[in-house]
XYZ file of C-alpha atoms in Angstrom:
545
model
C 3.649 -12.110 -4.438
C 4.279 -11.060 -0.853
C 6.207 -13.892 1.224
C 8.082 -15.005 3.785
C 10.486 -16.479 1.697
C 12.888 -19.136 3.213
C 15.379 -20.554 0.853
C 16.362 -24.215 0.732
C 20.199 -24.425 1.711
C 20.866 -26.457 -0.951
C 19.977 -24.220 -3.558
C 23.437 -22.558 -3.823
C 24.860 -25.769 -3.046
C 28.282 -26.637 -5.013
C 29.047 -24.883 -8.042
C 26.901 -23.755 -10.943
C 28.350 -26.115 -13.006
C 27.540 -28.932 -10.514
C 24.299 -27.822 -10.438
C 23.512 -27.639 -13.772
C 24.342 -31.458 -14.789
C 21.609 -32.457 -11.755
C 18.523 -31.412 -13.648
C 15.492 -33.372 -12.904
C 13.381 -31.563 -15.414
C 14.727 -31.045 -18.756
C 12.227 -28.699 -21.499
C 11.566 -30.283 -25.040
C 12.374 -27.647 -27.843
C 9.978 -29.385 -29.988
C 7.653 -26.811 -30.061
C 9.713 -23.792 -29.125
C 13.206 -23.905 -30.354
C 15.670 -21.650 -28.612
C 16.646 -19.121 -30.701
C 20.189 -18.868 -31.456
C 22.877 -15.849 -31.084
C 25.617 -15.043 -28.960
C 24.075 -16.585 -26.015
C 24.245 -19.976 -24.727
C 22.354 -21.615 -21.468
C 24.649 -21.718 -19.269
C 25.915 -19.332 -16.853
C 29.385 -18.617 -18.355
C 28.209 -17.804 -21.421
C 24.928 -15.534 -19.635
C 27.831 -14.178 -17.952
C 29.242 -12.150 -20.945
C 25.746 -9.976 -21.140
C 26.017 -6.629 -20.155
C 23.572 -4.176 -18.614
C 22.386 -1.898 -21.563
C 22.540 1.893 -20.815
C 18.812 3.020 -21.316
C 17.961 0.791 -18.295
C 20.555 2.358 -16.216
C 19.619 6.079 -17.282
C 15.567 4.681 -16.771
C 15.669 4.398 -12.953
C 11.758 4.608 -12.705
C 9.416 2.382 -14.017
C 5.402 1.699 -13.862
C 4.179 -1.862 -13.385
C 0.515 -2.964 -14.317
C -0.054 -6.248 -12.135
C -3.593 -6.239 -13.081
C -5.703 -9.851 -14.073
C -8.106 -11.659 -12.809
C -7.560 -12.388 -9.501
C -8.850 -8.591 -9.227
C -12.314 -9.123 -9.643
C -13.437 -9.813 -6.032
C -10.449 -6.902 -5.116
C -9.861 -8.993 -2.030
C -6.220 -8.686 -2.957
C -3.012 -10.673 -3.665
C -3.005 -14.442 -4.024
C -6.686 -14.604 -4.026
C -6.963 -17.362 -6.755
C -5.259 -19.428 -3.676
C -6.608 -17.703 -0.602
C -10.107 -18.714 -1.917
C -9.450 -22.069 -1.387
C -7.844 -21.817 2.139
C -10.969 -22.228 4.672
C -11.383 -19.198 7.280
C -9.417 -16.727 5.337
C -10.706 -13.061 4.500
C -10.544 -13.913 1.113
C -12.481 -17.754 1.374
C -15.196 -15.919 3.809
C -15.741 -12.777 0.937
C -15.787 -15.467 -1.763
C -18.362 -17.792 -0.524
C -20.550 -14.728 0.883
C -20.268 -13.049 -2.580
C -19.877 -15.709 -5.438
C -20.411 -19.425 -3.723
C -18.583 -22.318 -2.167
C -15.318 -23.072 -4.105
C -16.584 -26.654 -4.374
C -19.145 -25.146 -6.815
C -17.763 -21.696 -7.978
C -14.079 -22.150 -8.196
C -11.499 -19.359 -9.666
C -12.025 -20.955 -12.850
C -15.738 -19.181 -12.508
C -14.302 -16.105 -11.447
C -12.507 -15.493 -15.199
C -15.705 -14.609 -17.307
C -16.278 -11.816 -14.526
C -12.724 -10.006 -15.480
C -14.685 -7.903 -18.169
C -12.008 -4.684 -18.167
C -14.781 -3.156 -19.544
C -13.362 0.620 -18.733
C -9.713 -0.326 -19.322
C -7.629 2.178 -21.924
C -4.091 1.066 -22.689
C -3.098 3.864 -24.411
C -4.482 6.643 -21.989
C -3.217 4.867 -18.936
C 0.664 4.083 -20.012
C 0.825 7.878 -21.984
C -0.326 9.147 -18.011
C 2.301 6.903 -17.013
C 5.081 8.629 -18.768
C 3.783 12.179 -18.157
C 3.956 10.949 -13.953
C 7.793 10.355 -15.114
C 8.026 6.808 -15.787
C 10.803 5.576 -18.144
C 9.505 1.950 -18.964
C 6.639 -0.132 -18.465
C 5.417 -3.596 -17.236
C 2.168 -5.218 -17.654
C 1.308 -9.250 -16.025
C 1.696 -11.627 -18.630
C 0.376 -14.476 -16.179
C 0.224 -14.324 -12.557
C 0.570 -17.764 -9.979
C -3.373 -18.385 -11.410
C -2.320 -19.675 -14.371
C -4.401 -17.452 -16.737
C -2.790 -15.887 -19.558
C -3.506 -12.292 -20.775
C -2.953 -12.630 -24.320
C -4.273 -14.945 -27.544
C -1.846 -18.081 -25.989
C -0.805 -20.672 -28.084
C -0.280 -23.072 -25.602
C -3.029 -22.018 -22.580
C -6.430 -22.397 -23.711
C -7.630 -20.715 -20.182
C -6.465 -16.995 -21.934
C -7.901 -13.514 -22.151
C -8.956 -14.209 -25.760
C -10.955 -17.308 -24.649
C -12.304 -16.126 -21.495
C -13.412 -12.785 -20.359
C -12.313 -9.680 -21.875
C -11.938 -11.494 -25.298
C -9.188 -8.677 -25.625
C -5.478 -9.611 -26.639
C -4.461 -8.133 -23.349
C -0.615 -7.831 -23.082
C -0.869 -7.161 -27.228
C -2.532 -4.132 -26.523
C -0.431 -3.418 -23.610
C 2.467 -3.834 -25.763
C 1.128 -1.198 -28.539
C 0.723 0.953 -25.831
C 4.241 0.947 -24.526
C 4.934 1.672 -28.260
C 2.979 4.635 -29.274
C 4.301 6.017 -25.577
C 7.885 5.814 -26.682
C 8.315 3.452 -23.467
C 10.610 0.219 -23.179
C 8.160 -2.970 -22.374
C 8.422 -5.472 -19.910
C 6.537 -8.237 -19.527
C 5.748 -10.163 -16.182
C 5.375 -14.104 -16.166
C 4.566 -15.560 -12.628
C 2.657 -18.837 -13.745
C 5.843 -21.382 -12.883
C 4.321 -21.846 -9.212
C 1.005 -22.446 -10.168
C 2.134 -26.312 -9.504
C 2.125 -25.873 -5.908
C 0.201 -22.609 -5.586
C -3.188 -24.314 -6.389
C -2.425 -27.176 -4.326
C -4.934 -25.739 -1.932
C -7.821 -26.166 -4.646
C -8.372 -29.741 -3.825
C -8.729 -29.323 -0.340
C -12.371 -29.407 1.454
C -13.987 -27.630 4.799
C -13.061 -29.513 7.638
C -16.151 -28.058 9.457
C -19.837 -26.472 8.596
C -22.458 -27.596 6.287
C -19.893 -28.179 3.357
C -17.162 -30.566 5.386
C -15.696 -32.673 3.218
C -17.069 -31.799 0.144
C -14.075 -31.336 -2.399
C -13.001 -27.884 -3.966
C -13.201 -27.800 -7.847
C -9.273 -28.640 -7.868
C -10.291 -31.776 -8.865
C -12.360 -31.604 -12.205
C -11.586 -32.696 -15.156
C -12.810 -32.023 -19.153
C -15.620 -35.030 -18.429
C -16.958 -32.620 -15.860
C -17.777 -29.914 -17.964
C -20.347 -31.559 -20.100
C -23.588 -28.865 -20.504
C -21.429 -25.948 -18.445
C -20.253 -22.699 -19.540
C -16.749 -24.331 -19.489
C -17.541 -27.362 -21.768
C -14.306 -28.513 -24.238
C -11.909 -27.030 -21.162
C -9.783 -29.007 -19.171
C -9.809 -27.418 -15.574
C -6.338 -29.277 -15.079
C -5.054 -26.922 -17.980
C -5.420 -23.913 -15.473
C -5.061 -25.892 -11.744
C -2.300 -28.270 -12.980
C -2.936 -30.427 -9.695
C -3.149 -33.806 -11.872
C -0.088 -34.929 -9.487
C 1.001 -35.968 -5.960
C 0.797 -32.652 -3.512
C 4.002 -31.561 -1.515
C 4.979 -32.267 1.636
C 2.577 -30.771 4.088
C 0.219 -29.346 1.416
C -2.739 -28.766 4.185
C -0.202 -26.160 6.270
C -0.713 -22.394 4.616
C 2.269 -21.263 4.734
C 4.608 -24.455 3.536
C 4.330 -22.802 -0.031
C 7.079 -20.151 1.401
C 9.312 -22.831 2.433
C 9.083 -24.705 -0.672
C 9.406 -21.859 -3.484
C 12.938 -22.813 -4.506
C 11.375 -26.216 -5.482
C 12.885 -27.842 -2.208
C 11.397 -28.786 1.380
C 9.391 -31.498 -0.106
C 7.867 -29.308 -2.975
C 6.046 -31.724 -5.532
C 8.414 -31.700 -8.561
C 6.979 -30.434 -11.670
C 6.300 -32.500 -14.739
C 8.311 -32.035 -17.926
C 5.167 -31.663 -19.634
C 4.048 -28.480 -17.303
C 7.807 -26.944 -17.275
C 7.875 -27.143 -21.051
C 4.198 -25.955 -21.415
C 5.540 -22.771 -19.088
C 8.524 -22.388 -21.471
C 6.827 -22.553 -24.339
C 3.942 -20.076 -23.017
C 7.411 -17.563 -22.118
C 8.698 -17.802 -26.063
C 5.540 -17.321 -27.289
C 5.147 -14.145 -25.569
C 8.604 -13.159 -26.004
C 8.055 -13.969 -29.947
C 4.849 -12.257 -30.204
C 5.241 -9.263 -28.229
C 9.306 -8.601 -28.308
C 9.797 -7.255 -24.881
C 12.637 -5.171 -23.837
C 12.364 -6.353 -20.065
C 11.406 -9.879 -18.575
C 10.500 -10.606 -14.855
C 9.634 -13.562 -12.734
C 8.570 -14.168 -9.621
C 11.205 -17.059 -9.121
C 14.384 -17.945 -6.780
C 16.416 -16.922 -9.540
C 15.130 -18.313 -12.722
C 11.649 -20.243 -13.154
C 12.455 -24.021 -12.187
C 15.950 -23.298 -11.006
C 17.937 -25.559 -10.273
C 15.551 -28.374 -10.787
C 15.543 -27.718 -14.404
C 17.251 -25.968 -17.716
C 13.871 -24.342 -18.498
C 15.079 -21.007 -16.981
C 18.846 -20.893 -18.664
C 17.028 -21.574 -22.115
C 14.639 -18.559 -21.601
C 17.328 -16.636 -20.459
C 19.203 -17.239 -23.548
C 16.455 -17.097 -26.282
C 15.328 -14.128 -24.508
C 18.469 -12.192 -24.934
C 19.182 -13.695 -28.779
C 15.662 -12.766 -29.639
C 16.508 -9.317 -28.549
C 19.818 -8.926 -30.396
C 18.852 -10.465 -33.235
C 15.280 -8.504 -33.945
C 17.218 -5.343 -32.791
C 20.232 -6.085 -35.227
C 22.669 -6.273 -32.512
C 21.652 -3.287 -30.201
C 20.690 -5.628 -27.242
C 18.227 -3.714 -25.273
C 17.095 -6.633 -22.797
C 16.576 -6.871 -19.237
C 15.799 -9.932 -17.256
C 15.498 -10.064 -13.551
C 15.509 -13.094 -11.218
C 15.283 -12.934 -7.267
C 18.157 -14.095 -4.540
C 21.135 -14.151 -6.924
C 24.800 -14.762 -6.058
C 27.224 -12.846 -7.505
C 28.531 -14.637 -10.868
C 24.208 -14.787 -11.376
C 23.800 -10.953 -11.112
C 26.089 -10.823 -14.238
C 23.637 -12.658 -16.250
C 20.687 -11.614 -15.185
C 19.612 -8.476 -13.543
C 18.769 -8.389 -9.782
C 15.209 -7.823 -8.317
C 13.974 -6.871 -4.710
C 11.039 -7.086 -3.622
C 9.761 -4.141 -1.207
C 13.331 -3.424 -0.106
C 16.937 -2.443 -1.165
C 20.434 -3.239 0.030
C 22.261 -1.274 2.342
C 25.075 -0.323 0.197
C 25.397 0.643 -3.165
C 25.851 -2.595 -5.924
C 27.949 -2.864 -8.733
C 26.053 -4.207 -11.014
C 22.767 -2.426 -11.896
C 19.661 -3.739 -10.123
C 15.597 -3.153 -9.529
C 13.607 -2.720 -6.573
C 9.415 -3.789 -6.978
C 7.324 -2.549 -5.596
C 3.577 -1.380 -4.715
C 1.628 1.493 -3.318
C -0.276 -0.947 -1.573
C -1.558 -4.677 -2.034
C -0.109 -6.384 -5.498
C -3.710 -6.554 -6.544
C -6.508 -4.364 -6.079
C -7.752 -4.784 -2.520
C -10.788 -2.659 -1.289
C -9.160 -2.869 2.005
C -5.722 -1.152 0.907
C -8.027 1.693 -0.621
C -10.086 2.165 2.925
C -6.601 1.920 4.548
C -4.717 4.305 2.282
C -2.085 3.868 -0.048
C 1.659 4.657 0.206
C 2.427 8.863 0.068
C 4.297 10.037 -2.645
C 6.802 10.951 -0.274
C 7.507 7.322 0.471
C 7.603 6.888 -3.175
C 10.369 9.491 -3.435
C 12.118 8.510 -0.739
C 12.481 4.920 -2.196
C 13.542 5.777 -5.319
C 15.894 8.072 -4.057
C 17.695 5.684 -2.064
C 17.455 2.901 -4.353
C 19.073 5.452 -7.208
C 21.802 6.136 -4.920
C 22.710 2.773 -4.745
C 22.627 2.016 -8.369
C 19.150 0.378 -8.435
C 16.157 1.166 -10.292
C 12.302 1.679 -8.736
C 9.467 -0.981 -10.495
C 6.132 0.960 -8.955
C 2.968 -1.189 -9.453
C 0.037 0.704 -9.234
C -2.945 -1.470 -8.605
C -5.667 -1.507 -11.034
C -9.670 -2.427 -10.428
C -10.881 -5.254 -12.590
C -12.525 -2.661 -15.181
C -9.088 -1.772 -16.083
C -8.913 1.701 -13.780
C -7.259 3.278 -10.937
C -8.922 4.966 -8.330
C -8.781 8.831 -7.154
C -6.620 7.817 -4.383
C -4.160 6.232 -6.167
C -3.970 9.153 -8.833
C -3.828 11.483 -6.100
C -0.522 9.988 -5.226
C 0.648 9.960 -8.842
C 0.106 13.230 -9.669
C 2.223 14.410 -6.391
C 4.900 11.967 -7.470
C 4.949 13.511 -11.330
C 4.901 17.486 -9.634
C 7.993 16.313 -7.648
C 9.804 14.534 -10.638
C 8.978 17.365 -13.201
C 11.007 19.535 -11.171
C 13.784 17.082 -9.512
C 13.624 14.519 -12.333
C 17.346 16.295 -13.276
C 18.531 14.394 -10.103
C 17.463 10.886 -10.839
C 17.291 10.134 -14.817
C 20.860 9.296 -15.956
C 22.387 9.868 -12.883
C 24.945 6.917 -11.445
C 26.282 6.413 -7.723
C 28.378 8.863 -5.815
C 31.710 7.877 -3.668
C 28.992 6.573 -0.996
C 25.504 6.851 -1.306
C 24.370 8.114 2.362
C 24.242 9.272 5.615
C 21.923 9.919 8.500
C 20.841 7.361 11.124
C 19.515 4.493 8.760
C 22.587 4.631 6.480
C 24.367 4.211 9.543
C 22.618 1.429 10.922
C 21.740 -0.387 7.613
C 18.932 -2.407 7.623
C 19.247 -5.962 6.544
C 17.118 -7.568 3.435
C 14.865 -10.442 4.702
C 14.271 -13.591 2.174
C 14.026 -11.189 -1.559
C 13.650 -7.853 0.148
C 10.838 -6.807 2.687
C 12.463 -4.204 4.387
C 11.426 -1.448 2.809
C 9.674 -0.189 6.350
C 12.796 1.746 6.882
C 11.664 4.076 4.424
C 8.607 5.514 7.369
C 11.386 6.258 9.804
C 13.422 9.188 7.844
C 13.796 12.294 8.531
C 15.815 15.306 7.149
C 19.007 14.116 8.957
C 18.595 11.075 6.033
C 20.542 12.330 3.269
C 21.279 10.531 0.031
C 23.720 11.492 -2.985
C 23.892 11.053 -6.647
C 26.023 12.337 -9.790
C 26.008 13.060 -13.361
C 29.304 14.252 -15.132
C 28.992 18.175 -14.363
C 26.491 17.911 -10.628
C 26.844 16.242 -7.416
C 22.984 15.872 -6.034
C 22.247 15.633 -2.237
C 18.202 14.828 -1.834
C 17.117 14.938 2.194
C 14.250 12.684 2.975
C 12.480 15.524 4.234
C 12.553 19.113 4.830
C 13.580 20.313 8.041
C 11.547 21.999 10.284
C 13.764 24.936 11.208
C 15.294 25.243 7.233
C 18.958 24.605 8.235
C 20.515 21.764 6.697
C 23.886 20.204 7.429
C 25.089 17.611 5.371
C 28.287 16.366 7.231
C 29.696 14.300 4.388
C 30.279 17.359 2.494
C 32.244 19.158 5.488
C 35.576 21.134 4.681
C 38.592 18.621 3.484
C 36.058 15.751 2.575
C 38.103 13.313 1.258
C 35.129 12.622 -1.385
C 34.654 16.417 -2.312
C 37.577 18.356 -1.827
C 37.164 21.148 -3.855
C 35.928 24.051 -1.667
C 31.545 24.812 -1.882
C 30.816 28.699 -2.333
C 27.303 28.052 -3.300
C 24.850 25.377 -3.929
C 21.392 25.378 -5.561
C 18.305 24.546 -5.030
C 16.570 22.937 -8.085
C 13.229 24.420 -8.416
C 14.251 27.636 -6.485
C 17.297 28.879 -7.207
C 21.103 29.720 -5.391
C 21.440 29.066 -1.791
C 23.929 30.471 0.810
C 26.172 28.359 2.044
C 28.679 28.177 4.781
C 31.303 25.080 4.749
C 33.560 23.782 8.017
C 34.799 21.026 9.474
C 31.594 20.093 10.692
C 29.605 19.610 7.250
C 28.205 22.087 4.575
C 25.821 24.407 6.526
C 22.496 25.365 4.322
C 20.013 27.680 4.579
C 16.799 26.697 3.275
C 14.062 28.675 2.160
C 10.106 27.736 2.706
C 9.374 24.171 1.594
C 8.732 24.438 -1.766
C 7.081 20.830 -2.435
C 5.492 18.986 0.184
C 7.695 15.993 0.107
C 11.685 16.671 -0.348
C 14.236 19.330 -1.322
C 17.107 18.375 -3.673
C 20.365 20.122 -3.720
C 22.910 20.511 -6.563
C 26.675 21.350 -6.334
C 28.543 21.926 -9.120
C 31.823 19.777 -9.133
């Protein structure tokens, strides 16, 4: 999932209407008709969408970004990188499982057993930590569906755990009373799996093709007899330009720069699988790891998925729509139609439309090297959450699971500490809205630019007690320094006497989890004497409006 994405300049060239008339691949609705309702598959119609209040109030969700790529515990994009000769994942796979000409990713799938996975207890724990919605992975770029898929035989009911993973997650979220989200990423398998048709360029296996060339006929007498590897790898097509350049996929993510054009069959298959998941599990949230939306702007698939999702959600809930659909790198018009997702980062200003950051405690798929190095601390997670909320956003935090369906003790320690902080200070997060300004401090004043779809969350490691973020309810203003001041003295310059943002004279403030504090307000700011730190993360100051 992590990547440096260079978006083709033609993506937003011209008007949306002009682009809409130039689709190269149109989906068919023969198997999965788009549900009708208030929304049509156009930007104009989708632009009438309004973000539901529940999402604006929720602020924090947890994501199980979990599937068969966790088997080898070598990190994200493992199913691609195992075909990149010389990479860590390639070397690990060859040493522990075999050469990719003999043991490919298809052969990893049966090893994904989920033998210790208990979705009800996991989701209940995430709720206790403080999550107000829950996301599950429906499929990744590896093209394996984590449910009893009608349109993808390489799925979790047929191979691996022999369980409807998505269905069990959905039921667990329902039992916990949490809105349920599904993330779907398989639209990029077309280019993502291209290395599966390579071969070693040195060594004993030099020139021996990897298993991305296999077809159904090759399976006779094998464990996968009757299955077609091309339904998984999707490589029966002309490769993209510079397909042997490992990093070229990042330039081609928006279907430009010589990316191989997906077939109508591939695009329609993804469309059908997505509608199948929506119709079965009635999600409240839908996430795509795509520029704008799946196959945009070369296809109408994404617009039809959005219209179907909104119409289905509204029809199932009898007009009280709860739907939120996410896309990346959106322009202003598109942000009115779907919700902007920023990966591992945040903008440097308050954004008018509600938005979301997706990030992870470590790597997106479970990685033993991340375990050894260490995860993000609860302090960093809180800094990111507070900053995002101050700018009208939500935080979706991925908690990597091992292949057996459990998280490790280091992750639990981070989540437990995060949960304790939210238990005391959650009133400054949930149900709040941005204030007149989002914050003050060196980082706030300088700003940190977004790179591609995000990737600027290194800023949170640089923050200290001078960095303060604000948000509000109708009754209170909250000010949260990103750390406890070492000398116990805090000055909030934005709340100086005569502030244009807060004209009322401030006589006292309240420290959440402690009580009232003595303060002094002058032209230099609001000066506060804090007690000894009551937690290891950050204090939250509450001021009555």
